[in-house]
Coordinates of C-alpha atoms in Angstrom, one line a residue:
M233 CA -6.0 -19.3 -7.5
G234 CA -7.3 -18.3 -10.5
I235 CA -4.5 -15.8 -11.0
F236 CA -2.0 -18.2 -9.9
N237 CA -3.3 -20.9 -12.8
R238 CA -3.1 -17.9 -15.4
D239 CA 0.4 -17.2 -14.8
R240 CA 1.3 -21.1 -15.0
I241 CA -0.7 -21.3 -18.1
R242 CA 1.0 -18.4 -19.7
G243 CA 4.6 -19.8 -18.5
A244 CA 3.6 -23.5 -20.2
L245 CA 2.4 -21.6 -23.4
L246 CA 5.9 -19.4 -23.7
V247 CA 7.8 -23.0 -23.0
I248 CA 6.0 -24.7 -26.0
A249 CA 6.4 -21.6 -28.3
V250 CA 10.2 -21.3 -27.7
T251 CA 10.7 -25.3 -27.7
G252 CA 8.5 -25.6 -31.1
L253 CA 10.8 -22.9 -32.8
I254 CA 14.1 -24.3 -31.7
G255 CA 12.8 -27.7 -32.7
G256 CA 11.7 -26.6 -35.9
L257 CA 15.1 -24.8 -36.6
V258 CA 17.0 -27.8 -35.6
L259 CA 15.0 -30.1 -38.1
Q260 CA 15.3 -27.2 -41.0
F261 CA 18.9 -27.4 -40.4
L262 CA 19.0 -31.3 -40.5
G263 CA 16.9 -31.0 -44.1
R264 CA 14.0 -32.2 -42.7
S265 CA 11.9 -29.1 -44.0
D266 CA 8.6 -31.1 -43.9
L267 CA 8.8 -32.1 -40.2
A268 CA 10.0 -28.5 -39.3
G269 CA 6.8 -27.1 -40.8
M270 CA 4.9 -29.7 -38.8
V271 CA 6.6 -28.7 -35.6
W272 CA 6.0 -24.9 -36.0
T273 CA 2.6 -25.5 -36.9
T274 CA 1.9 -27.9 -33.7
C275 CA 3.6 -25.3 -31.3
V276 CA 1.6 -22.4 -32.8
L277 CA -2.0 -24.0 -32.4
P278 CA -2.2 -24.0 -28.4
I279 CA -0.9 -20.3 -28.5
L280 CA -3.4 -19.5 -31.0
V281 CA -6.3 -21.2 -29.1
A282 CA -5.4 -19.5 -25.9
L283 CA -5.2 -16.3 -27.8
L284 CA -8.5 -16.7 -29.5
A285 CA -10.0 -17.7 -25.9
E286 CA -8.5 -14.3 -24.4
I287 CA -10.0 -12.5 -27.5
V288 CA -13.7 -14.0 -26.8
R289 CA -13.3 -12.9 -23.1
D290 CA -12.3 -9.5 -24.2
F291 CA -15.2 -9.3 -26.2
W292 CA -17.5 -10.7 -23.6
H293 CA -16.5 -7.7 -21.4
G294 CA -16.6 -5.2 -24.1
E295 CA -13.1 -4.7 -24.8
V296 CA -11.0 -5.0 -28.1
G297 CA -7.6 -5.3 -28.1
L298 CA -4.3 -5.6 -30.1
D299 CA -4.5 -9.6 -29.4
I300 CA -6.4 -9.6 -32.8
V301 CA -3.6 -8.6 -34.8
A302 CA -1.6 -11.1 -33.2
A303 CA -4.3 -13.7 -34.0
L304 CA -4.7 -12.6 -37.5
S305 CA -0.9 -12.9 -38.2
M306 CA -0.4 -16.5 -36.7
S307 CA -3.6 -17.6 -38.6
A308 CA -2.5 -16.2 -41.9
A309 CA 0.9 -17.6 -41.7
V310 CA -0.2 -21.0 -40.9
A311 CA -2.7 -20.7 -43.5
F312 CA -0.6 -20.0 -46.3
G313 CA 2.3 -22.2 -45.3
E314 CA 4.7 -19.8 -43.5
G315 CA 5.3 -22.0 -40.3
L316 CA 8.7 -20.3 -39.3
A317 CA 6.9 -16.8 -39.6
A318 CA 4.0 -18.2 -37.3
A319 CA 6.2 -19.8 -34.7
V320 CA 8.4 -16.4 -34.3
V321 CA 5.1 -14.4 -33.8
A322 CA 3.9 -17.3 -31.4
V323 CA 6.9 -17.1 -29.3
M324 CA 6.6 -13.1 -29.5
Y325 CA 3.2 -13.1 -28.1
A326 CA 3.7 -15.6 -25.5
G327 CA 6.8 -13.9 -24.3
G328 CA 4.8 -10.8 -24.2
T329 CA 1.7 -12.2 -22.1
F330 CA 4.1 -14.0 -20.0
L331 CA 6.1 -10.6 -19.1
E332 CA 2.8 -9.0 -18.6
S333 CA 2.1 -11.3 -15.7
F334 CA 5.4 -11.1 -14.2
A335 CA 5.1 -7.5 -14.5
E336 CA 1.6 -7.8 -12.4
G337 CA 3.4 -10.2 -9.6
R338 CA 6.9 -8.6 -9.6
A339 CA 6.3 -6.3 -6.4
R340 CA 3.5 -8.3 -4.9
R341 CA 3.9 -9.7 -1.7
E342 CA 1.7 -12.0 0.3
M343 CA -0.6 -9.3 2.1
H344 CA -2.2 -10.4 5.7
D345 CA -5.8 -11.1 5.2
L346 CA -8.0 -8.5 6.0
L347 CA -9.3 -10.0 9.4
S348 CA -6.0 -11.0 10.4
R349 CA -5.8 -8.2 13.1
A350 CA -9.3 -9.3 14.4
P351 CA -9.5 -11.8 17.2
R352 CA -11.2 -15.3 16.1
T353 CA -12.4 -16.3 19.5
A354 CA -13.3 -14.5 22.8
T355 CA -13.1 -15.4 26.4
R356 CA -16.4 -15.3 28.3
H357 CA -17.8 -15.5 31.5
R358 CA -20.3 -18.5 32.0
D359 CA -21.5 -19.9 35.4
G360 CA -18.3 -18.4 37.3
K361 CA -15.9 -19.7 34.9
L362 CA -14.1 -18.7 31.7
E363 CA -14.4 -20.3 28.6
D364 CA -13.1 -19.6 24.8
V365 CA -15.9 -19.4 22.1
P366 CA -16.0 -18.4 18.7
L367 CA -17.0 -14.7 17.8
D368 CA -20.2 -15.8 16.1
V369 CA -21.7 -17.3 19.5
I370 CA -21.3 -14.1 21.4
A371 CA -24.7 -12.5 22.4
P372 CA -25.6 -9.0 23.3
G373 CA -25.6 -9.2 27.3
D374 CA -22.4 -11.7 27.4
K375 CA -19.6 -10.8 29.6
L376 CA -16.2 -10.9 28.1
L377 CA -12.8 -10.9 29.5
V378 CA -10.3 -8.7 27.7
R379 CA -6.7 -9.2 28.6
Q380 CA -3.6 -6.8 28.2
G381 CA -3.1 -6.6 24.2
D382 CA -6.3 -8.1 23.2
V383 CA -8.0 -6.8 20.3
L384 CA -11.8 -5.9 21.5
P385 CA -13.9 -8.8 19.6
V386 CA -17.3 -6.8 19.6
D387 CA -18.5 -3.7 20.9
G388 CA -19.6 -3.1 24.3
T389 CA -19.7 -1.3 27.6
V390 CA -16.9 -1.5 30.2
A391 CA -17.8 -3.5 33.2
S392 CA -14.9 -2.6 35.2
A393 CA -13.6 0.1 37.2
F394 CA -11.8 1.5 34.0
A395 CA -9.9 0.5 30.8
F396 CA -7.1 1.8 28.7
L397 CA -7.7 1.4 25.1
D398 CA -5.3 2.4 21.8
T399 CA -8.1 3.4 19.6
S400 CA -6.0 5.1 17.0
A401 CA -6.7 2.7 14.4
L402 CA -10.2 3.6 14.5
T403 CA -10.5 7.3 15.3
G404 CA -7.0 8.6 14.4
E405 CA -6.6 9.5 18.1
S406 CA -3.0 8.8 18.7
L407 CA -3.1 9.0 22.8
P408 CA -4.9 5.6 24.5
V409 CA -8.1 6.8 26.2
R410 CA -9.2 6.0 29.5
L411 CA -13.1 4.7 29.7
A412 CA -14.5 4.6 33.0
I413 CA -17.3 1.9 33.9
G414 CA -20.3 1.9 31.6
S415 CA -18.5 3.7 28.8
E416 CA -18.9 2.3 25.2
A417 CA -16.0 0.7 23.7
M418 CA -15.5 -0.4 20.1
S419 CA -14.3 -3.4 18.6
G420 CA -10.9 -3.3 16.9
S421 CA -9.6 -1.1 19.9
T422 CA -6.4 -2.5 21.6
N423 CA -6.3 -3.1 25.4
V424 CA -3.2 -1.4 26.4
G425 CA -4.0 -1.4 30.1
D426 CA -4.9 -4.1 32.7
V427 CA -7.4 -6.8 32.3
F428 CA -11.1 -5.7 32.4
D429 CA -14.5 -7.0 31.9
L430 CA -16.5 -6.0 28.5
I431 CA -20.6 -6.3 28.0
A432 CA -21.2 -7.0 24.7
T433 CA -23.9 -4.6 23.2
R434 CA -23.7 -6.1 19.6
L435 CA -23.3 -9.1 17.6
A436 CA -19.7 -9.3 16.4
K437 CA -20.9 -9.0 12.4
E438 CA -22.6 -5.8 13.4
S439 CA -19.7 -4.1 15.3
T440 CA -17.5 -1.4 14.3
Y441 CA -15.0 -3.5 12.9
A442 CA -16.9 -5.9 10.9
G443 CA -18.3 -2.5 9.4
I444 CA -15.1 -1.3 8.2
V445 CA -14.4 -4.4 6.9
R446 CA -17.4 -4.4 4.7
L447 CA -16.6 -0.7 3.8
V448 CA -13.5 -1.9 2.4
E449 CA -15.1 -5.0 0.4
E450 CA -17.5 -2.6 -1.1
A451 CA -15.2 0.0 -2.1
Q452 CA -12.9 -2.3 -3.8
Q453 CA -15.8 -4.0 -5.6
S454 CA -16.9 -0.6 -6.8
K455 CA -13.2 0.5 -8.2
A456 CA -13.0 -0.4 -11.9
P457 CA -9.9 -2.0 -13.0
M458 CA -7.4 0.0 -15.3
S459 CA -7.2 -1.3 -18.8
R460 CA -3.9 -2.2 -20.4
L461 CA -2.0 0.7 -21.9
A462 CA -1.5 -1.2 -25.2
D463 CA -5.5 -1.4 -25.7
R464 CA -5.7 2.5 -25.7
W465 CA -4.3 2.3 -29.2
S466 CA -5.8 -1.0 -30.3
L467 CA -8.9 0.3 -32.6
G468 CA -6.9 2.7 -34.5
F469 CA -3.8 0.4 -35.1
L470 CA -6.2 -2.5 -35.8
A471 CA -7.9 -0.8 -38.6
V472 CA -4.6 0.5 -40.0
T473 CA -2.9 -2.7 -40.0
V474 CA -5.9 -4.6 -41.6
A475 CA -6.4 -2.0 -44.1
L476 CA -2.8 -2.2 -45.0
A477 CA -2.6 -6.0 -45.3
L478 CA -6.0 -6.3 -47.4
A479 CA -4.6 -3.4 -49.7
A480 CA -1.2 -5.1 -50.2
W481 CA -3.4 -8.5 -51.3
W482 CA -5.7 -6.7 -53.4
F483 CA -3.6 -4.7 -55.5
T484 CA -0.6 -7.4 -55.7
Q485 CA -3.0 -10.3 -55.7
D486 CA -0.1 -12.1 -53.5
P487 CA -1.5 -13.2 -50.2
I488 CA 1.9 -13.5 -48.7
R489 CA 2.2 -9.8 -48.9
A490 CA -0.7 -9.5 -46.3
V491 CA 0.9 -12.1 -44.2
A492 CA 4.1 -10.4 -44.2
V493 CA 2.2 -7.1 -43.1
L494 CA 0.2 -8.9 -40.5
V495 CA 3.6 -10.6 -38.9
I496 CA 5.4 -7.0 -38.8
A497 CA 2.2 -5.5 -37.2
T498 CA 2.0 -7.7 -34.4
P499 CA 2.0 -5.5 -31.5
C500 CA 5.0 -6.7 -29.5
P501 CA 6.5 -3.4 -28.9
L502 CA 3.0 -2.7 -27.1
I503 CA 2.8 -6.0 -25.4
L504 CA 6.5 -6.0 -24.4
A505 CA 7.6 -2.6 -23.7
V506 CA 5.0 -1.6 -21.2
P507 CA 5.3 -4.5 -18.9
V508 CA 9.1 -4.4 -19.1
A509 CA 9.2 -0.9 -18.4
L510 CA 6.6 -1.1 -15.5
V511 CA 8.1 -3.9 -13.8
A512 CA 11.5 -1.9 -13.9
G513 CA 9.8 0.8 -12.2
L514 CA 8.3 -1.6 -9.6
S515 CA 11.6 -3.0 -9.0
R516 CA 13.3 0.4 -8.5
A517 CA 10.4 1.8 -6.5
A518 CA 11.0 -1.2 -4.0
H519 CA 14.5 -0.4 -3.9
Y520 CA 13.4 3.0 -2.0
G521 CA 11.2 1.4 0.1
V522 CA 7.9 2.1 -2.1
L523 CA 6.1 -1.5 -2.4
I524 CA 3.6 -1.0 -5.3
K525 CA 1.3 -3.9 -6.1
G526 CA 1.5 -4.3 -9.6
A527 CA 1.9 -2.4 -13.0
K528 CA -1.6 -1.0 -12.9
P529 CA -1.1 1.0 -9.5
L530 CA 2.2 2.3 -10.7
E531 CA 0.4 3.8 -14.0
T532 CA -2.3 5.2 -11.7
M533 CA 0.5 6.8 -9.5
A534 CA 2.0 8.6 -12.3
R535 CA -1.3 10.2 -13.0
I536 CA -2.4 11.4 -9.5
R537 CA -3.5 15.0 -9.2
T538 CA -5.0 14.9 -5.7
L539 CA -3.6 13.7 -2.4
I540 CA -5.7 12.9 0.7
L541 CA -3.5 12.5 3.7
D542 CA -4.5 11.0 7.2
K543 CA -3.1 12.6 10.1
T544 CA -2.3 10.3 13.0
G545 CA 0.5 7.9 11.9
T546 CA 0.8 9.5 8.5
L547 CA 1.3 13.2 8.4
T548 CA 2.4 12.9 12.4
D549 CA 4.6 10.1 13.9
G550 CA 1.6 8.5 15.6
R551 CA 3.4 8.3 18.9
P552 CA 3.4 10.5 21.8
Q553 CA 6.5 12.5 22.2
I554 CA 7.9 14.7 24.8
V555 CA 7.8 18.3 23.4
A556 CA 8.9 20.3 26.3
I557 CA 10.1 19.9 29.9
N558 CA 8.9 22.3 32.2
S559 CA 11.2 22.4 35.3
Y560 CA 10.4 24.2 38.7
I561 CA 12.9 23.7 41.4
G562 CA 16.1 24.0 39.4
I563 CA 16.8 20.2 38.7
P564 CA 18.1 19.9 35.0
D565 CA 15.7 18.5 32.4
D566 CA 18.0 15.3 31.8
E567 CA 17.9 14.6 35.4
I568 CA 14.3 14.9 35.6
L569 CA 13.8 12.6 32.2
R570 CA 16.2 10.5 33.8
L571 CA 14.2 10.1 37.1
A572 CA 11.0 9.9 35.5
A573 CA 11.9 7.2 32.9
A574 CA 13.6 5.1 35.3
L575 CA 10.5 4.9 37.6
D576 CA 8.2 4.5 34.3
Q577 CA 10.2 1.4 33.5
A578 CA 7.6 -0.4 35.9
S579 CA 4.8 0.5 33.6
K580 CA 3.3 -0.5 30.5
H581 CA 1.3 2.3 29.7
P582 CA 2.3 3.9 26.3
V583 CA 3.0 7.2 27.7
A584 CA 5.4 5.8 30.2
Q585 CA 7.1 3.9 27.5
A586 CA 7.2 6.9 25.4
I587 CA 9.2 8.7 28.5
V588 CA 11.5 5.9 28.5
A589 CA 12.2 5.7 24.7
A590 CA 13.0 9.7 24.9
A591 CA 15.6 9.0 27.8
K592 CA 17.1 6.1 26.0
A593 CA 17.2 8.6 23.0
R594 CA 19.2 11.1 24.9
E595 CA 21.4 7.9 26.2
L596 CA 20.6 8.4 29.6
A597 CA 21.6 5.7 31.8
L598 CA 18.4 4.2 33.8
P599 CA 18.7 2.7 37.0
V600 CA 15.9 0.1 38.1
P601 CA 13.5 1.4 40.5
S602 CA 12.4 0.0 43.9
E603 CA 9.2 -0.1 45.6
A604 CA 7.5 0.9 42.5
V605 CA 3.6 0.9 42.7
E606 CA 1.3 1.7 39.8
I607 CA -2.1 2.9 39.9
P608 CA -3.2 1.9 36.7
G609 CA -4.3 4.9 34.5
E610 CA -3.2 7.5 37.2
G611 CA 0.7 7.3 37.7
V612 CA 3.7 5.3 39.3
R613 CA 5.6 5.9 42.5
G614 CA 8.6 4.5 43.9
S615 CA 12.4 5.4 44.4
V616 CA 15.1 6.2 42.4
D617 CA 18.7 6.2 43.6
G618 CA 17.3 7.3 46.9
H619 CA 14.9 9.8 45.7
K620 CA 11.0 9.5 46.1
V621 CA 9.7 10.0 42.5
I622 CA 6.2 10.0 41.6
V623 CA 5.1 10.3 37.8
G624 CA 1.6 10.5 36.5
G625 CA -1.3 12.7 35.8
D626 CA -1.3 16.2 37.4
N627 CA -4.1 15.1 39.8
F628 CA -2.2 12.0 40.7
V629 CA 0.7 13.5 41.6
A630 CA -1.0 16.7 43.1
G631 CA -2.9 14.3 45.5
H632 CA 0.2 12.6 46.8
L633 CA 1.7 16.1 47.2
R634 CA -1.4 17.1 49.1
R635 CA -1.8 20.2 47.3
H636 CA -4.2 21.5 44.4
S637 CA -3.3 21.3 40.6
D638 CA -4.4 24.7 39.6
D639 CA -1.2 26.2 38.3
H640 CA -0.3 24.2 35.4
P641 CA 0.2 26.0 32.2
A642 CA -2.3 26.3 29.4
L643 CA -1.9 23.7 26.9
A644 CA -2.4 23.4 23.0
S645 CA -4.9 21.3 21.9
G646 CA -4.0 17.8 21.5
S647 CA -1.1 17.8 24.2
V648 CA -1.2 16.0 27.6
L649 CA 0.8 16.8 30.7
V650 CA 2.8 14.6 32.7
A651 CA 3.7 15.8 36.1
V652 CA 6.5 14.6 38.0
A653 CA 7.6 15.1 41.6
V654 CA 11.3 14.4 43.5
D655 CA 11.1 13.9 47.3
G656 CA 8.0 15.4 47.9
R657 CA 8.2 18.7 45.6
L658 CA 6.4 19.3 41.9
A659 CA 9.9 19.2 40.1
A660 CA 8.5 19.4 36.4
R661 CA 5.9 18.8 33.9
L662 CA 6.7 17.0 30.6
V663 CA 4.1 18.4 27.8
M664 CA 3.5 15.4 25.5
A665 CA 2.2 15.5 22.1
D666 CA 1.6 14.0 18.7
P667 CA 4.1 16.3 16.5
L668 CA 4.3 16.6 12.9
R669 CA 6.6 14.5 11.0
E670 CA 10.0 15.9 10.4
G671 CA 10.3 17.4 6.8
A672 CA 6.5 17.1 6.4
G673 CA 6.4 20.7 4.9
S674 CA 9.3 20.2 2.4
T675 CA 7.6 16.5 1.4
L676 CA 4.4 18.4 0.6
G677 CA 6.4 21.1 -1.1
E678 CA 8.2 18.5 -3.2
L679 CA 4.8 16.8 -4.1
R680 CA 3.3 19.6 -5.2
H681 CA 6.8 20.2 -7.4
Q682 CA 5.6 16.6 -8.7
G683 CA 2.3 17.7 -9.9
I684 CA 0.2 17.2 -7.2
S685 CA -2.3 19.9 -7.4
R686 CA -4.6 19.4 -4.4
I687 CA -3.4 18.1 -0.9
L688 CA -6.3 17.7 1.5
L689 CA -5.9 16.5 5.3
A690 CA -9.0 13.7 6.2
T691 CA -8.8 12.9 10.2
G692 CA -10.9 11.2 12.9
D693 CA -9.5 13.7 15.3
R694 CA -10.6 16.8 16.4
M695 CA -10.7 20.1 14.3
E696 CA -8.7 22.1 16.5
V697 CA -5.9 19.4 17.0
A698 CA -5.9 19.2 13.0
E699 CA -5.4 22.9 12.9
R700 CA -2.8 23.1 15.3
V701 CA -1.0 20.4 13.5
T702 CA -1.0 21.5 9.9
E703 CA -0.7 25.3 10.7
G704 CA 1.6 26.6 7.9
L705 CA 1.6 23.7 5.7
G706 CA -0.7 25.4 3.3
L707 CA -3.3 22.3 2.7
D708 CA -6.0 23.0 0.2
G709 CA -8.6 21.6 2.4
L710 CA -9.0 20.4 6.2
H711 CA -11.6 17.6 7.1
A712 CA -11.5 16.8 10.9
G713 CA -13.7 14.5 13.0
L714 CA -14.6 12.2 10.0
S715 CA -15.8 8.6 10.5
P716 CA -14.6 6.0 8.0
D717 CA -17.5 5.9 5.7
Q718 CA -17.1 9.9 6.1
K719 CA -13.4 9.3 4.4
V720 CA -14.8 7.2 1.8
M721 CA -17.6 10.2 0.6
L722 CA -14.6 12.6 0.7
V723 CA -12.5 10.7 -1.8
L724 CA -15.3 9.9 -3.9
A725 CA -16.3 13.3 -4.1
E726 CA -12.5 14.5 -5.0
R727 CA -12.2 11.6 -7.7
K728 CA -14.8 13.6 -10.0
S729 CA -12.0 16.3 -10.2
G730 CA -9.0 13.6 -11.2
P731 CA -7.4 10.6 -9.9
V732 CA -7.0 10.7 -6.2
M733 CA -4.5 9.4 -3.9
M734 CA -5.0 8.5 -0.5
V735 CA -2.4 7.9 2.5
G736 CA -3.1 6.5 5.6
D737 CA -2.1 3.7 8.4
G738 CA -4.9 2.8 10.6
I739 CA -7.9 0.5 10.3
N740 CA -10.2 3.4 9.9
D741 CA -8.2 4.5 6.7
A742 CA -8.8 1.1 5.3
P743 CA -12.1 1.9 3.4
A744 CA -11.0 5.0 2.0
L745 CA -7.6 3.7 0.6
A746 CA -9.7 1.1 -1.0
A747 CA -12.2 3.7 -2.7
A748 CA -9.4 6.0 -3.9
D749 CA -8.0 5.5 -7.2
L750 CA -4.3 4.9 -5.5
G751 CA -4.4 3.9 -1.8
V752 CA -1.1 4.3 0.0
A753 CA -0.6 2.8 3.4
M754 CA 2.2 3.1 6.1
G755 CA 3.4 -0.4 6.3
A756 CA 6.0 -0.1 8.5
R757 CA 3.5 0.2 11.5
G758 CA 0.4 0.3 9.8
A759 CA -2.8 -2.2 10.4
A760 CA -3.1 -5.2 8.4
A761 CA -6.4 -3.7 6.9
S762 CA -4.9 -1.0 5.3
A763 CA -2.2 -2.6 4.0
E764 CA -4.4 -5.2 2.6
A765 CA -6.5 -2.3 0.8
A766 CA -4.0 0.0 -0.3
D767 CA -2.3 -0.3 -3.9
V768 CA 0.9 1.0 -2.4
I769 CA 2.7 0.3 0.8
L770 CA 5.6 2.6 2.3
L771 CA 7.9 0.0 3.8
V772 CA 9.9 2.9 5.3
D773 CA 8.3 4.9 8.1
T774 CA 8.4 8.4 6.4
I775 CA 6.2 10.1 3.8
D776 CA 9.0 11.7 1.8
R777 CA 8.9 8.2 -0.1
L778 CA 5.5 9.3 -1.7
G779 CA 7.8 11.8 -3.9
A780 CA 10.2 9.2 -4.7
G781 CA 7.5 6.8 -5.8
I782 CA 5.7 9.5 -7.9
H783 CA 9.0 10.3 -9.8
I784 CA 9.7 6.8 -10.5
A785 CA 6.2 6.0 -11.8
R786 CA 6.0 9.1 -14.1
R787 CA 9.4 8.4 -15.3
S788 CA 8.6 4.5 -15.9
R789 CA 5.5 5.4 -17.6
R790 CA 7.2 8.1 -19.7
I791 CA 9.8 5.5 -20.9
A792 CA 7.3 3.0 -21.8
L793 CA 5.2 5.6 -23.9
E794 CA 8.6 6.4 -25.6
S795 CA 9.3 2.6 -26.1
V796 CA 5.7 2.2 -27.7
V797 CA 6.1 5.3 -30.0
A798 CA 9.2 4.3 -31.0
G799 CA 8.1 0.6 -31.7
I800 CA 5.2 1.2 -33.4
G801 CA 6.6 3.8 -35.5
L802 CA 9.2 1.4 -36.6
S803 CA 6.5 -1.4 -37.2
I804 CA 4.7 1.0 -39.5
L805 CA 7.7 1.7 -41.6
G806 CA 8.2 -2.4 -41.5
M807 CA 4.2 -2.8 -42.5
L808 CA 4.9 -0.4 -45.7
A809 CA 8.0 -2.0 -46.8
A810 CA 6.3 -5.5 -46.6
A811 CA 3.1 -4.2 -48.5
F812 CA 5.6 -3.1 -51.5
G813 CA 7.1 -6.4 -51.0
Y814 CA 10.6 -5.7 -49.7
L815 CA 10.3 -8.1 -46.9
T816 CA 9.0 -11.9 -46.7
P817 CA 7.1 -12.9 -43.6
V818 CA 10.1 -14.6 -42.3
Q819 CA 12.2 -11.4 -42.8
G820 CA 9.4 -9.2 -41.3
A821 CA 9.2 -11.6 -37.9
V822 CA 13.0 -11.2 -37.6
L823 CA 12.7 -7.5 -37.9
Q824 CA 10.0 -7.4 -35.5
E825 CA 12.1 -9.4 -33.1
A826 CA 14.8 -6.7 -33.6
I827 CA 12.2 -3.8 -33.0
D828 CA 11.3 -5.8 -29.9
V829 CA 14.9 -6.0 -28.5
A830 CA 15.6 -2.4 -29.1
V831 CA 12.0 -1.3 -27.0
I832 CA 12.7 -3.8 -24.3
L833 CA 16.3 -2.4 -24.0
N834 CA 15.0 1.2 -23.7
A835 CA 12.2 0.1 -21.4
L836 CA 14.8 -1.4 -18.9
R837 CA 16.0 2.2 -18.6
A838 CA 13.4 2.5 -15.9
L839 CA 15.8 0.5 -13.6
H840 CA 18.2 3.3 -13.2
V841 CA 15.7 6.0 -12.5
R842 CA 17.1 8.2 -9.7
P843 CA 14.6 10.3 -7.7
H844 CA 16.1 12.7 -5.5
V845 CA 15.6 11.1 -2.0
E846 CA 17.9 10.8 0.6
K847 CA 17.9 7.0 1.7
N848 CA 18.2 6.9 5.7
P849 CA 18.4 3.6 7.4
E850 CA 17.9 5.3 10.5
K851 CA 14.4 6.1 9.8
Q852 CA 13.2 2.4 9.1
I853 CA 10.8 1.1 12.0
T854 CA 10.9 -2.3 13.2
G855 CA 7.5 -2.3 14.0
A856 CA 7.6 -1.8 17.7
S857 CA 5.1 0.4 19.0
C858 CA 5.6 2.9 22.0
D859 CA 3.8 0.4 24.2
G860 CA 6.4 -2.3 23.7
T861 CA 4.3 -4.4 21.7
I862 CA 4.7 -5.4 18.1
R863 CA 2.2 -4.5 16.0
E864 CA 1.5 -6.3 12.7
N865 CA 3.6 -5.5 10.0
A866 CA 1.5 -6.0 7.0
A867 CA 4.0 -5.1 4.5

């Protein structure tokens, strides 16, 4: 609400400044110079008061900005009767601050609240009945009912025979896990199987998900905001301006020359060029599916040297896929896949849905199965086109065939087998895994070309899985088995060597995203918590857009710097001309406006930056997960 009010105030000040300037010019044209001077002075005062309040606030926070030059020029112009010059400066300054606010909010969209994924209530067993209760009344020992699709509200133990949970948002493990009775289940996991009972072991505020939320809040509070790019040159430019103005007054005994120097020195090239170039960069980045939450993250993105990547859902696709079909009885692979997928239409299990998706991707016609019977967590049996088909785990299928499952091939770490039997014979095994994203290697190479010197992997998955997935990528470091707080510690350790970018998509990545200099969330299918904590959201589900974002950020920042250098150089020349009496305050203000137009036109070149990225609409994701549910699209 505070930011919203500040933007409204800046907009109102710009309206006052422009209205006063135009009104005074009209009165001047009508021959009412006295009223024109009053109007100009009146419109300047609110801008000057707001400017002084901003300067005091900056001083309170230990900052000294170029706003002081603008305050001096307006005050001096009003004091020595140069109302028109003061009004022009007021318009320049009000326009600059308004554009700065616009730049910060241009690419920002309303993000989901950090807790939007978390349940607000839970269903509790009480006296043989079910009741919906707020989370804060749940106590350890309470028995809760968790329906399919529900997010576990608290940490607890499974009280039913088994439970199937999607823990990818917490651990980075892409495949659902099967928990037996008595197993511990973490809050924030999603029930992708049948309904089950959970015995609460902790209060909601002490559970896993709540702890991750606290980590995000602490990391966000510890990250110092960047100062405006303009303020980096403030002290030196301020000293030169004041010295030149005083020298002109001292040697000529003409205070108007000092006013002219101050008017031309008003740092609108800094105030205007930077936000215009950066907001142009924000718009350009959004065109390529890179949503950057303001000008400060864009500038940070241009300076990144270290990249830390999550694995599941970031470096890999995050969804189980068929990587091989091992056929045993001569049935073609497509026919095996067709029969298995047709039967798996009767199951909501994520692996079953992945098989169905693979068959549809090959444009295989899937008939409706009959007599389908699912044993949750084990497999499905039924009839497809007159064939008796069984699909499921190796032991499940072997049990129906009344044979031992002892001849299956060795698996690479991180893969799973799905056995398929047709008419009483083991027909094939489908090898499923979470593969590396297509083009991941070339993307990392492009990022190194963009100036990224260190690329690390940080995952909650097992080391052997991480090593297999990243083999040949040439990473500078591999960190596996990390908890959310350990990811934060890794980010903080790397920040000592330079700006760090963290890329992730799950709830477990949110604290590290918040702790990094720049957090990037895979927003197409990522969790709301990671999107909220991140500074950048990739709206297209592919990491090659990182290269596009960095290219646009660096080019936009370079254009902003070019505008600043050119604008300040011209301003210094104008200040010298004013000091020697060649420019009056009004002429100086008009000249400064011309300089402003020039630097703004140059800054707008950022709208035409063209990164080397192929736009492929087919890669965009609607947010559907492999289990058929719609995940929150925080972007």
